[in-house]
JSON list of C-alpha atoms in Angstrom, two decimals:
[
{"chain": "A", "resi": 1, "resn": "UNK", "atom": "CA", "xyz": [-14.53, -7.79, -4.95]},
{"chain": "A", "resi": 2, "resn": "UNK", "atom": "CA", "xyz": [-11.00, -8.59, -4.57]},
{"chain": "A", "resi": 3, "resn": "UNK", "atom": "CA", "xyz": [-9.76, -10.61, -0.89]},
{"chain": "A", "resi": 4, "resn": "UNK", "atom": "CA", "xyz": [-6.33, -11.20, -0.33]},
{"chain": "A", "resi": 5, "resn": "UNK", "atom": "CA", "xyz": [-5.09, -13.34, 2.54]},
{"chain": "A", "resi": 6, "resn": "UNK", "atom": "CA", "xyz": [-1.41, -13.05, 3.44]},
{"chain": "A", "resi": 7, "resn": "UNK", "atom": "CA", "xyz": [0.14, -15.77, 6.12]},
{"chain": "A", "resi": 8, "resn": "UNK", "atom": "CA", "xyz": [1.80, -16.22, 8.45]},
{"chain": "A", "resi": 9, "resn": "UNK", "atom": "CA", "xyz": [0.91, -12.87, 10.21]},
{"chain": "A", "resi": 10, "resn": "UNK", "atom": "CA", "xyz": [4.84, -12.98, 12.23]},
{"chain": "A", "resi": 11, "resn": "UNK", "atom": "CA", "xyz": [7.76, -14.71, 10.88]},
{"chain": "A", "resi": 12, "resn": "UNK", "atom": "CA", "xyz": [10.99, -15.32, 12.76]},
{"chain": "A", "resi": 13, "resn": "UNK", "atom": "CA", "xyz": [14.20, -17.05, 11.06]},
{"chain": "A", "resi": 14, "resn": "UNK", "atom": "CA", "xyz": [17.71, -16.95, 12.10]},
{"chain": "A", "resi": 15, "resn": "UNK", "atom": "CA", "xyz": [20.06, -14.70, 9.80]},
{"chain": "A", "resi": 16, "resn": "UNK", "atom": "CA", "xyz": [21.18, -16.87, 6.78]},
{"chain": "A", "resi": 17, "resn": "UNK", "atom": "CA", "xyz": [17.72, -18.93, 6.78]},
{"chain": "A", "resi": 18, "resn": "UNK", "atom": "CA", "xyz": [15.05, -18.56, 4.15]},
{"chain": "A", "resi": 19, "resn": "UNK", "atom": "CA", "xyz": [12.09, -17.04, 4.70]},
{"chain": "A", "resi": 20, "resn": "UNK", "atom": "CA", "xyz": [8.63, -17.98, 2.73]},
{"chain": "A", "resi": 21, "resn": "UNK", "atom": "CA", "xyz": [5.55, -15.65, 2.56]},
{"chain": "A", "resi": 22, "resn": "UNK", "atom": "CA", "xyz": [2.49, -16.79, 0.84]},
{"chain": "A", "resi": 23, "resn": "UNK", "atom": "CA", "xyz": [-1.02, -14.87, -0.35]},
{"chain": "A", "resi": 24, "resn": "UNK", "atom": "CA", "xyz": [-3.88, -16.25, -1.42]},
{"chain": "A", "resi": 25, "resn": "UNK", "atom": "CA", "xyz": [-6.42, -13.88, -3.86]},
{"chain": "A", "resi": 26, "resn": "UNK", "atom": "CA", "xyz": [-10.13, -14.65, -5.04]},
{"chain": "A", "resi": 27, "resn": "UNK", "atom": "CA", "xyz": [-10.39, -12.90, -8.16]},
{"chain": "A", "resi": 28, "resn": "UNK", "atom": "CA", "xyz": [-9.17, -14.86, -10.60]},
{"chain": "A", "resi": 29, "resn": "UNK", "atom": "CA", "xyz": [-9.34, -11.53, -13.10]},
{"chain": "A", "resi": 30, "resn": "UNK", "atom": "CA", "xyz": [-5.98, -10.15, -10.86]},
{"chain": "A", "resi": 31, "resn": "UNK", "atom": "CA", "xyz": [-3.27, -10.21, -12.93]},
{"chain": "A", "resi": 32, "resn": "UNK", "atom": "CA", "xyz": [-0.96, -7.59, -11.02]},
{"chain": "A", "resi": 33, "resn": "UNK", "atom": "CA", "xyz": [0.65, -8.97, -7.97]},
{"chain": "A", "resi": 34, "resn": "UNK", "atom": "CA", "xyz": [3.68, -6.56, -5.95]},
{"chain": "A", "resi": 35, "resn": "UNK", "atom": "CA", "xyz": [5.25, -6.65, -2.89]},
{"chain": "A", "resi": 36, "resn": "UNK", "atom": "CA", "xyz": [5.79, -3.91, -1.13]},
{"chain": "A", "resi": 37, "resn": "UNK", "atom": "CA", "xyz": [8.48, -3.44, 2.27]},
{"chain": "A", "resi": 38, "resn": "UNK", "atom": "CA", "xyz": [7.78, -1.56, 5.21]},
{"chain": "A", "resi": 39, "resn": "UNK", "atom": "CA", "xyz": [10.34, -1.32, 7.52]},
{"chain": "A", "resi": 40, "resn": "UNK", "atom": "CA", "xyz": [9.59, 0.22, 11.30]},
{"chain": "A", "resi": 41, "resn": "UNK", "atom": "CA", "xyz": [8.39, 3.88, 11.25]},
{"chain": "A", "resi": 42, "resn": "UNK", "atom": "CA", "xyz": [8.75, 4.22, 7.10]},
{"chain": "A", "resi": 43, "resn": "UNK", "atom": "CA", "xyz": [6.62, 4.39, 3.91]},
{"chain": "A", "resi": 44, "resn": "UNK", "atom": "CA", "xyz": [5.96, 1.56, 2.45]},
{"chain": "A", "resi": 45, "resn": "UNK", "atom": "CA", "xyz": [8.16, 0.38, -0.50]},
{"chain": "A", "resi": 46, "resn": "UNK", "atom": "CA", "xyz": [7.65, -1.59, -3.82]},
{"chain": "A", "resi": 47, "resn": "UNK", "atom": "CA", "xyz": [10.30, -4.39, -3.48]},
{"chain": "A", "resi": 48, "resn": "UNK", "atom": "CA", "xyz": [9.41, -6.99, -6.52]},
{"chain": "A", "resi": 49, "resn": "UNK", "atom": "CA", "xyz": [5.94, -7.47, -8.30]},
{"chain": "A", "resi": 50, "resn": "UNK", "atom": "CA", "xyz": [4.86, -9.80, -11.25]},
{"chain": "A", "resi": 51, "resn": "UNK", "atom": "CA", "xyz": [2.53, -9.93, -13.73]},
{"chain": "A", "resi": 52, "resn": "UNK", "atom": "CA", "xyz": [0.07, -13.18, -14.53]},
{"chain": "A", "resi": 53, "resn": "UNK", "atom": "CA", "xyz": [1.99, -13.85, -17.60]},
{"chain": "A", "resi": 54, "resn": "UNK", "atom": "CA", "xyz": [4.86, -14.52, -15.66]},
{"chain": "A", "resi": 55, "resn": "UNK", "atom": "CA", "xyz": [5.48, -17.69, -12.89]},
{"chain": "A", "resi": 56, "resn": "UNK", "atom": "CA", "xyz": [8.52, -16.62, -11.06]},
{"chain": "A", "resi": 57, "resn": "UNK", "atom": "CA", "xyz": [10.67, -13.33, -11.19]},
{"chain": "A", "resi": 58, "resn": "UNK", "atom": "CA", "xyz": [14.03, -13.23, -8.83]},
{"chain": "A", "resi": 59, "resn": "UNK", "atom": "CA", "xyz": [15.82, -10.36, -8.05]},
{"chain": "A", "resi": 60, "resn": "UNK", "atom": "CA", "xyz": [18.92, -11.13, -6.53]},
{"chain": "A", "resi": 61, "resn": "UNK", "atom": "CA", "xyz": [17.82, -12.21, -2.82]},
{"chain": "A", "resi": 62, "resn": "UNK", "atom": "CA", "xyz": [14.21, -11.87, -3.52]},
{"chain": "A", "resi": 63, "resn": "UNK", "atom": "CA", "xyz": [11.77, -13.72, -5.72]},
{"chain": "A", "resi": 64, "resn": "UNK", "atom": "CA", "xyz": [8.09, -14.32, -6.28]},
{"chain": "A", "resi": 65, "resn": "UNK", "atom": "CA", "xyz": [6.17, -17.45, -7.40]},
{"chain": "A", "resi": 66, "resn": "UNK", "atom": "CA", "xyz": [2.71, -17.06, -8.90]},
{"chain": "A", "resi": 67, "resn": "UNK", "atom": "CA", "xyz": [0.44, -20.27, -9.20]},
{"chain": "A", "resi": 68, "resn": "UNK", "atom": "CA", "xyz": [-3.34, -18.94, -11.22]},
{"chain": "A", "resi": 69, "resn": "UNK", "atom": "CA", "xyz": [-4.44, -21.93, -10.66]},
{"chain": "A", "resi": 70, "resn": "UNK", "atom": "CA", "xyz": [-4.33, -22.14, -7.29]},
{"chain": "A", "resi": 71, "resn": "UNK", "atom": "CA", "xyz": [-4.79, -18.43, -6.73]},
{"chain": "A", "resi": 72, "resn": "UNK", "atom": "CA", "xyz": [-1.74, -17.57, -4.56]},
{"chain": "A", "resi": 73, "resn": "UNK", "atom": "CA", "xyz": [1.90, -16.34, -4.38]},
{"chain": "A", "resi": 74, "resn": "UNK", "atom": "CA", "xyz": [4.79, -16.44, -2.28]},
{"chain": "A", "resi": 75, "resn": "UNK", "atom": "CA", "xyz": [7.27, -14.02, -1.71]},
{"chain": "A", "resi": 76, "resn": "UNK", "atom": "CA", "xyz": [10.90, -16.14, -1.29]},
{"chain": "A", "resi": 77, "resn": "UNK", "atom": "CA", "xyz": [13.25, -14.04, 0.81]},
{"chain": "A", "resi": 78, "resn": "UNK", "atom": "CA", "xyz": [16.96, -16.31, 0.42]},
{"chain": "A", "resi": 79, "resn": "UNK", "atom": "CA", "xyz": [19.88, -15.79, 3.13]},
{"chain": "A", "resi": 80, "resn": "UNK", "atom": "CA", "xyz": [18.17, -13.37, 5.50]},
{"chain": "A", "resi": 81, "resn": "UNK", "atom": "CA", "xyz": [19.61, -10.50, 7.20]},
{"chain": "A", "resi": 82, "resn": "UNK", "atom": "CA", "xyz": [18.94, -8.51, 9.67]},
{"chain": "A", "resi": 83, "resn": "UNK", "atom": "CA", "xyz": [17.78, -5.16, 7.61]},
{"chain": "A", "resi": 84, "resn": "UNK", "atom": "CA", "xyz": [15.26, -8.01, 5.98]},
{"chain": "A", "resi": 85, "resn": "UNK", "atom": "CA", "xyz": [13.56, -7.20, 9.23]},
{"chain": "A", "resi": 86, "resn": "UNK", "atom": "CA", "xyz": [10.06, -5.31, 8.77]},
{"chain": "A", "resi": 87, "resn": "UNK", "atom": "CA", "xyz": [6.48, -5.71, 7.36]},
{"chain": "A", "resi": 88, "resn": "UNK", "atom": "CA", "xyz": [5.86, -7.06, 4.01]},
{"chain": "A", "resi": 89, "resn": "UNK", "atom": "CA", "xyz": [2.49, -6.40, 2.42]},
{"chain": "A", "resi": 90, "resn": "UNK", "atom": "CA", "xyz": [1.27, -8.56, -0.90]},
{"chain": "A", "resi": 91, "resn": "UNK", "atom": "CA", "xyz": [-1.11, -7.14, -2.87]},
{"chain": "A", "resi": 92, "resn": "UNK", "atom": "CA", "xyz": [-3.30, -8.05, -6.17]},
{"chain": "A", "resi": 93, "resn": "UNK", "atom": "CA", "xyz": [-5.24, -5.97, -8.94]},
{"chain": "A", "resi": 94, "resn": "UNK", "atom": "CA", "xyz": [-6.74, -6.38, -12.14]},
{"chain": "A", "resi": 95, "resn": "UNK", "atom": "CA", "xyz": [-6.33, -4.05, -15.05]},
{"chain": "A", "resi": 96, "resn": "UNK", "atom": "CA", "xyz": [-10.20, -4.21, -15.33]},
{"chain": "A", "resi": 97, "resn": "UNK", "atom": "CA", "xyz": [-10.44, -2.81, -12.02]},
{"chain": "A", "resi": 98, "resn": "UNK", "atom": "CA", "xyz": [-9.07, 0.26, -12.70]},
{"chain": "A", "resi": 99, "resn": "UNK", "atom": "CA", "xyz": [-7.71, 2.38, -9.25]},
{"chain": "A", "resi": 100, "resn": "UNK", "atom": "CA", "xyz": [-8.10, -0.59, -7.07]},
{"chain": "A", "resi": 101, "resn": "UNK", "atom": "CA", "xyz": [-5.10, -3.00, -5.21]},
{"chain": "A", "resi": 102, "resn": "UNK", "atom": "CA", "xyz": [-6.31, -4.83, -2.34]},
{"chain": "A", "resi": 103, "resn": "UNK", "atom": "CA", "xyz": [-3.13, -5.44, 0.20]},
{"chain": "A", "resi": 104, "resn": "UNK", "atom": "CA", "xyz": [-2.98, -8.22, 2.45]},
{"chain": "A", "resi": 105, "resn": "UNK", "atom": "CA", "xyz": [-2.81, -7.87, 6.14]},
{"chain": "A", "resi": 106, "resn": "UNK", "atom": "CA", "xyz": [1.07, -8.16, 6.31]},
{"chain": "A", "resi": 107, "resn": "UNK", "atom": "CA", "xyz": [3.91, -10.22, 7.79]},
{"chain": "A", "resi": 108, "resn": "UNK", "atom": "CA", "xyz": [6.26, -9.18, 10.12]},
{"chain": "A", "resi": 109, "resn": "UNK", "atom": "CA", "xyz": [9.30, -10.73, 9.71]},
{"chain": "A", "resi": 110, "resn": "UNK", "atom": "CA", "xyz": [12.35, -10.51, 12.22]},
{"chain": "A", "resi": 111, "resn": "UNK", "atom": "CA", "xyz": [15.92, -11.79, 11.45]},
{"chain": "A", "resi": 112, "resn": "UNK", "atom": "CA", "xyz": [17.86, -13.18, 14.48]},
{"chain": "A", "resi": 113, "resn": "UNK", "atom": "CA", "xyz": [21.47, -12.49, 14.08]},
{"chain": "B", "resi": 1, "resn": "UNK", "atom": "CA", "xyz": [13.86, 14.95, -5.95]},
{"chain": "B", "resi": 2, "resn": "UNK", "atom": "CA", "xyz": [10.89, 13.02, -6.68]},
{"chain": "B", "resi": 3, "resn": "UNK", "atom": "CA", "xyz": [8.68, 13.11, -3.72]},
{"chain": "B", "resi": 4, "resn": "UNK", "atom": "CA", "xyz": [5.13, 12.55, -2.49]},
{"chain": "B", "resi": 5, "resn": "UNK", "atom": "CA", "xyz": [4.31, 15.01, 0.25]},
{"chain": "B", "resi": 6, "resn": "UNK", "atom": "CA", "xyz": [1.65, 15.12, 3.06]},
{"chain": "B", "resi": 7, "resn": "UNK", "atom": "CA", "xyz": [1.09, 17.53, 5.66]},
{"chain": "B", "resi": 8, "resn": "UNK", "atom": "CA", "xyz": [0.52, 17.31, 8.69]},
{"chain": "B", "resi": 9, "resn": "UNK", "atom": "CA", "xyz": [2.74, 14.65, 9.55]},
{"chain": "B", "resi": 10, "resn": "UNK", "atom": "CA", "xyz": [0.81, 14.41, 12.95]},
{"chain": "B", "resi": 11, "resn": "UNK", "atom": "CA", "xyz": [-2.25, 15.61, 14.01]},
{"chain": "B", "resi": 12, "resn": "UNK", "atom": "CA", "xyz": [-4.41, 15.44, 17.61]},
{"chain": "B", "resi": 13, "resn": "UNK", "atom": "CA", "xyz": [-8.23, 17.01, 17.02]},
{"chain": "B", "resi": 14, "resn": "UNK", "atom": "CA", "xyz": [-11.39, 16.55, 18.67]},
{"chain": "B", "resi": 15, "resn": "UNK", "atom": "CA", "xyz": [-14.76, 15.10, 17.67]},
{"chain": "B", "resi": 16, "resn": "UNK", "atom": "CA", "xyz": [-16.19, 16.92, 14.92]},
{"chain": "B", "resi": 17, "resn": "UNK", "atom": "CA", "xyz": [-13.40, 19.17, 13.78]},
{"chain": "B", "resi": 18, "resn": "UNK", "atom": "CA", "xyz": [-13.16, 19.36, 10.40]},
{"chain": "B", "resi": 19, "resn": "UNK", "atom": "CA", "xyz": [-9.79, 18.66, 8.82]},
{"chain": "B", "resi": 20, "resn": "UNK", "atom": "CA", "xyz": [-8.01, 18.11, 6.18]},
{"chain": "B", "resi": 21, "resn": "UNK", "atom": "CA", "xyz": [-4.70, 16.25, 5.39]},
{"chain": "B", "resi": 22, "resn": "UNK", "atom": "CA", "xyz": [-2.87, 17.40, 1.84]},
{"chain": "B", "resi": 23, "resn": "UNK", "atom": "CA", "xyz": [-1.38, 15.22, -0.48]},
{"chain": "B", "resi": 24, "resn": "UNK", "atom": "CA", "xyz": [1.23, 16.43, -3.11]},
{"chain": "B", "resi": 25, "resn": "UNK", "atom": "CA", "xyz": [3.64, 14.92, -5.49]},
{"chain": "B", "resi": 26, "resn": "UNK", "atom": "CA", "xyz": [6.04, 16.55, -8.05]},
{"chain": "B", "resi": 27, "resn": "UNK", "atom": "CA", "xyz": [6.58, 13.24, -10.82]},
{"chain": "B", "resi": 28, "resn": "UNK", "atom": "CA", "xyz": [3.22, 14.44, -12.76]},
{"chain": "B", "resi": 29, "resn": "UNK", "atom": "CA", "xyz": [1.65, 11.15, -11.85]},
{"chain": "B", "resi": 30, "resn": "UNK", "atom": "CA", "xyz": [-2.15, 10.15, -13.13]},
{"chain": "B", "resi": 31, "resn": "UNK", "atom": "CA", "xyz": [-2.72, 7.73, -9.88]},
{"chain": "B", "resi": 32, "resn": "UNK", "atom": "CA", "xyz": [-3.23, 8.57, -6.79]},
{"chain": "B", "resi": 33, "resn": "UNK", "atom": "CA", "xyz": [-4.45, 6.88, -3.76]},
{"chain": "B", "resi": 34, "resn": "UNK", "atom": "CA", "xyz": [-5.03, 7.56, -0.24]},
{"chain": "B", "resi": 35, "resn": "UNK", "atom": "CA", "xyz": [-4.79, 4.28, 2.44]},
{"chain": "B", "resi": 36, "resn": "UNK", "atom": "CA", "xyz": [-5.15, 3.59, 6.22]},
{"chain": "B", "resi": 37, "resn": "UNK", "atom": "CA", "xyz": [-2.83, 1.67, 8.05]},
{"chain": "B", "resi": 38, "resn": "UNK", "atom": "CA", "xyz": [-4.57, -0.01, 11.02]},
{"chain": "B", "resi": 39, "resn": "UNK", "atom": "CA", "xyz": [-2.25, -2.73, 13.65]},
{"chain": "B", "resi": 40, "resn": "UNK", "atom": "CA", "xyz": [-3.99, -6.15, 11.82]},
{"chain": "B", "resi": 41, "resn": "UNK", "atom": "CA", "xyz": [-5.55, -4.51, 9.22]},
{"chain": "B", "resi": 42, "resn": "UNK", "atom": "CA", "xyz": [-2.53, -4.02, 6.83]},
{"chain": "B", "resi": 43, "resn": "UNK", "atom": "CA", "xyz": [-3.29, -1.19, 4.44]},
{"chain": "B", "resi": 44, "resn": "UNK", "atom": "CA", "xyz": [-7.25, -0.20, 3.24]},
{"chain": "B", "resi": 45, "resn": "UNK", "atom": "CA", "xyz": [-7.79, 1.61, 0.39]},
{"chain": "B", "resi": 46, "resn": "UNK", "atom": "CA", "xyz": [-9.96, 4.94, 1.02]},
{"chain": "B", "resi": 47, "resn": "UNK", "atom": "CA", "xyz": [-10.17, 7.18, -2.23]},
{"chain": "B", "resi": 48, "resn": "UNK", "atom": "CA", "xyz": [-8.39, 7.00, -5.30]},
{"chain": "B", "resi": 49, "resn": "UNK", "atom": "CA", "xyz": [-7.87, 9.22, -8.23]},
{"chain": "B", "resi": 50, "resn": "UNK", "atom": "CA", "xyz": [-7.07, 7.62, -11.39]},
{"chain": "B", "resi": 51, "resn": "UNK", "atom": "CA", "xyz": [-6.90, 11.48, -12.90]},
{"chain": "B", "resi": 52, "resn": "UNK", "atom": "CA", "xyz": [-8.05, 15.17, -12.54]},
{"chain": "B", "resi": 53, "resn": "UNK", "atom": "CA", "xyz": [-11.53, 15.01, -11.73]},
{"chain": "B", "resi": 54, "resn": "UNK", "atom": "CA", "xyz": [-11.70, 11.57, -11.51]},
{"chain": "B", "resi": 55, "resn": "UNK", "atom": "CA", "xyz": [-12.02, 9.93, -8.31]},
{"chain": "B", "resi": 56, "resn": "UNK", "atom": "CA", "xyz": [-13.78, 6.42, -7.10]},
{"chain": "B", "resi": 57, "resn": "UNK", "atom": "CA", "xyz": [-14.35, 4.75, -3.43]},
{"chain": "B", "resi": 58, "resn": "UNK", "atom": "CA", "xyz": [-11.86, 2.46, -2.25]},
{"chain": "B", "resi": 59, "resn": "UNK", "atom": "CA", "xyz": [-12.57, -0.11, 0.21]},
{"chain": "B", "resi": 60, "resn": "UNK", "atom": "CA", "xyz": [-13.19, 2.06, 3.00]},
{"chain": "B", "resi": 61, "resn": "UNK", "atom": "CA", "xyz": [-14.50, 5.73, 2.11]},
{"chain": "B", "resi": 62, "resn": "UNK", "atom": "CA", "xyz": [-16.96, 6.45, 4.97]},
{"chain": "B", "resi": 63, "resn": "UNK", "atom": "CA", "xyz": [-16.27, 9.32, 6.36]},
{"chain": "B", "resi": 64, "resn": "UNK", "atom": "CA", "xyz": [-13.77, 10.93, 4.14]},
{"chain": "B", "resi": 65, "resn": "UNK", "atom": "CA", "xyz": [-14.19, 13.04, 1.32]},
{"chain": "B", "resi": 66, "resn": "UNK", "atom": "CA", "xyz": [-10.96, 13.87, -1.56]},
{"chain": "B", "resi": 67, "resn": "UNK", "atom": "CA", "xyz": [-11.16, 16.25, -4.70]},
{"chain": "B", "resi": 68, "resn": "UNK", "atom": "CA", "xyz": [-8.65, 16.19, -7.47]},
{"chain": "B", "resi": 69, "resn": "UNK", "atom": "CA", "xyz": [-9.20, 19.95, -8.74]},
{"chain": "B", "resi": 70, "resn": "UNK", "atom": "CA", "xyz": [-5.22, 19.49, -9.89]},
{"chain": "B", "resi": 71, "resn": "UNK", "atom": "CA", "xyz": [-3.03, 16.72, -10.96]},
{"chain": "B", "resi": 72, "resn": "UNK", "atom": "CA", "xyz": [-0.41, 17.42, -8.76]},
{"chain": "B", "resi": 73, "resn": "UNK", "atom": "CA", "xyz": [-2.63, 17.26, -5.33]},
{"chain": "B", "resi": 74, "resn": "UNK", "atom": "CA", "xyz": [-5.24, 15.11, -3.63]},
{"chain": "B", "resi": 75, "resn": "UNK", "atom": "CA", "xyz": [-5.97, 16.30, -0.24]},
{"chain": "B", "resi": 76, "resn": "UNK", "atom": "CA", "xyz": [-8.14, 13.90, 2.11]},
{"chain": "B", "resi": 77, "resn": "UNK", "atom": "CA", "xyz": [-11.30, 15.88, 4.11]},
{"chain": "B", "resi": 78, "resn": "UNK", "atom": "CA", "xyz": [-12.85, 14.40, 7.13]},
{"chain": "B", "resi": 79, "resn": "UNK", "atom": "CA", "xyz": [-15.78, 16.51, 7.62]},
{"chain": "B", "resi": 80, "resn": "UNK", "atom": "CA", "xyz": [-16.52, 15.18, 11.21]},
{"chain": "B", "resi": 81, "resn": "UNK", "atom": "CA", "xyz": [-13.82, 13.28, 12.55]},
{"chain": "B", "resi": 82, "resn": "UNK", "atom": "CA", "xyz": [-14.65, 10.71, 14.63]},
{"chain": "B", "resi": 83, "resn": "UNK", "atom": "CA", "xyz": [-12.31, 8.43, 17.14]},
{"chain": "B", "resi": 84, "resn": "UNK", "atom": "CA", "xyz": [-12.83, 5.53, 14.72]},
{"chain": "B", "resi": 85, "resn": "UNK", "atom": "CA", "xyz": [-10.79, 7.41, 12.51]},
{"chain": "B", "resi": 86, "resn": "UNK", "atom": "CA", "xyz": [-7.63, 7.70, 14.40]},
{"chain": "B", "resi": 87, "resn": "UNK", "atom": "CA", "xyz": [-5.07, 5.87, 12.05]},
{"chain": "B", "resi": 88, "resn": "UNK", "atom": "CA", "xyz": [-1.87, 5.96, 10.44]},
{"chain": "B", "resi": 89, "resn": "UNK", "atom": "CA", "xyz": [-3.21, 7.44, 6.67]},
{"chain": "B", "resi": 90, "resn": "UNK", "atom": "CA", "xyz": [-0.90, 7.69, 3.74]},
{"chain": "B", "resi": 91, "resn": "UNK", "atom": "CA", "xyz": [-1.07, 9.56, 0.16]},
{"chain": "B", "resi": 92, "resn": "UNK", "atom": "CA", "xyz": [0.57, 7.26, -2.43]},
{"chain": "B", "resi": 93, "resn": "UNK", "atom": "CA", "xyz": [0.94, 8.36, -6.70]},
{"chain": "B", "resi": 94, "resn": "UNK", "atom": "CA", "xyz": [1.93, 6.61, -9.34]},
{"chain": "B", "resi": 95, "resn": "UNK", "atom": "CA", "xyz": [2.47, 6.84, -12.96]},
{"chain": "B", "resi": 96, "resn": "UNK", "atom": "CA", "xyz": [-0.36, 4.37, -13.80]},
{"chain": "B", "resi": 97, "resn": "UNK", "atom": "CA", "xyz": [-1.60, 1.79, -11.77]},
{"chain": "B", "resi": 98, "resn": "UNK", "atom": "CA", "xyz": [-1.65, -1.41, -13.57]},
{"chain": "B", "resi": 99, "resn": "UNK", "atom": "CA", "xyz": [1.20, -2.28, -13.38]},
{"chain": "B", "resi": 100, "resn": "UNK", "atom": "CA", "xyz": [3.07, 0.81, -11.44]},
{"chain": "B", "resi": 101, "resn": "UNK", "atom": "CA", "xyz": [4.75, 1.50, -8.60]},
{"chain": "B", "resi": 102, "resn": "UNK", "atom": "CA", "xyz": [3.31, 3.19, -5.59]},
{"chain": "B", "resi": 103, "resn": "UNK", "atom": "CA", "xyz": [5.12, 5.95, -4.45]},
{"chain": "B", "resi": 104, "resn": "UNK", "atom": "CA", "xyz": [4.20, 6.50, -1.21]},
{"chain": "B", "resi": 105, "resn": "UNK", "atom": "CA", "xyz": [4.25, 9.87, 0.89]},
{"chain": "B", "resi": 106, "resn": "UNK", "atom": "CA", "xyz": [5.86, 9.73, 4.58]},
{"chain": "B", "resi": 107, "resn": "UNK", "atom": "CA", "xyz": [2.50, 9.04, 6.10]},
{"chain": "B", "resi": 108, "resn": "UNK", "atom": "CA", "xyz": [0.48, 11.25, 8.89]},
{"chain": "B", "resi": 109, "resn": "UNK", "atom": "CA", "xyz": [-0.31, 10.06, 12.16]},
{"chain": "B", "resi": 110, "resn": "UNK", "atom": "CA", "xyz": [-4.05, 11.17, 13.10]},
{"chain": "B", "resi": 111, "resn": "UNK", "atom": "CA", "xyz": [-5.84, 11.02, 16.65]},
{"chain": "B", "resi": 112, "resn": "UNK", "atom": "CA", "xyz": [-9.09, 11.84, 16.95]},
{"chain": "B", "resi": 113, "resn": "UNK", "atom": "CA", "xyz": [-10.07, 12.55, 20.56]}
]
């Protein structure tokens, strides 16, 4: 079955930096990759996700990267703020899998101000 | 308003005691899904339901029984609750999976004593 590895497991930047999270999956049949937000004491929440026909997708501060080849993607996170500041889960599915998305362990990032 | 609900919210029980945390969301969703969220562990996939009547193992179902009698609801039974099982556990619907957004309920706090 599906493994996804998410890294690093904490992040810290200062407000204004950049911030980088990258997952790794082993199914090459995943096709389906979001990102979902969870910020201290809340649901989680989908914040970007792309599809393997796709390399990059941006929205505003936010972007993803896919690479099949290599099996991974990074979540980009450009001129942090401090409500950046929570847990950010990748996760991966294939359409052949039906019901399943494996999520990654999760990042906690923290923005200095 | 558009809202995935689960009840209890929090829950202490003893060894044994069967219970059962509901699951309910009003956007007429096929998909839905119930996860744990352990500190380390990021998110595991129990049950899910891709429609009435139709429900598959997730990554970790031991333990835990669902039904999906009606589209709207997809209550989680643990027959014998055991302390292993204290966790953070949330519902989560969507329209359809690949690709959709996970909408996911406020989350219920379980301890099993």
């Amino acid at each position: 079955g599906e493994n996804v590895e998410q890294h690093p497991s904490t992040l810290s930047v200062q407000e204004g930096d950049s911030a980088v999270i990258k997952c790794t999956y082993s199914d090459s049949a995943s096709n389906y990759f979001p990102w979902y937000k969870q910020e201290l004491g809340k649901r989680p929440q989908l914040i970007i996700d792309i599809r393997s026909n796709v390399g990059e997708k941006k929205d505003q501060r936010i972007a993803v990267t896919l690479n099949k080849t290599a099996k991974h993607f990074s979540l980009h996170i450009t001129e942090t703020q401090p409500e950046d500041s929570a847990v950010y889960f990748c996760a991966a599915s294939n359409r052949g899998s039906q019901g399943n998305l494996i999520f990654g362990k999760g990042t906690k990032l923290s923005v200095k101000p | 308003e558009a809202q995935v609900t689960q009840n209890p919210r929090y829950l202490i029980t003893v060894t044994g005691k069967k219970l059962t945390v509901t699951c309910s969301q009003n956007m007429n969703h096929e998909y839905m899904s119930w996860y744990r969220q352990d500190p380390g562990l990021g998110l595991r996939q129990i049950y899910y339901s891709m429609n009435v009547e139709v429900t598959d193992k997730g990554d970790v179902p031991e333990g835990y029984k669902v039904s999906r009698k009606e589209k709207r609801n997809f209550p989680l039974i643990l027959e014998s609750p055991s302390p292993n099982q204290t966790s953070l556990y949330f519902c989560a619907s969507s329209l359809a999976l690949w690709p959709g957004e996970l909408f996911f309920g406020e989350g219920s706090r379980l301890t099993v004593l």
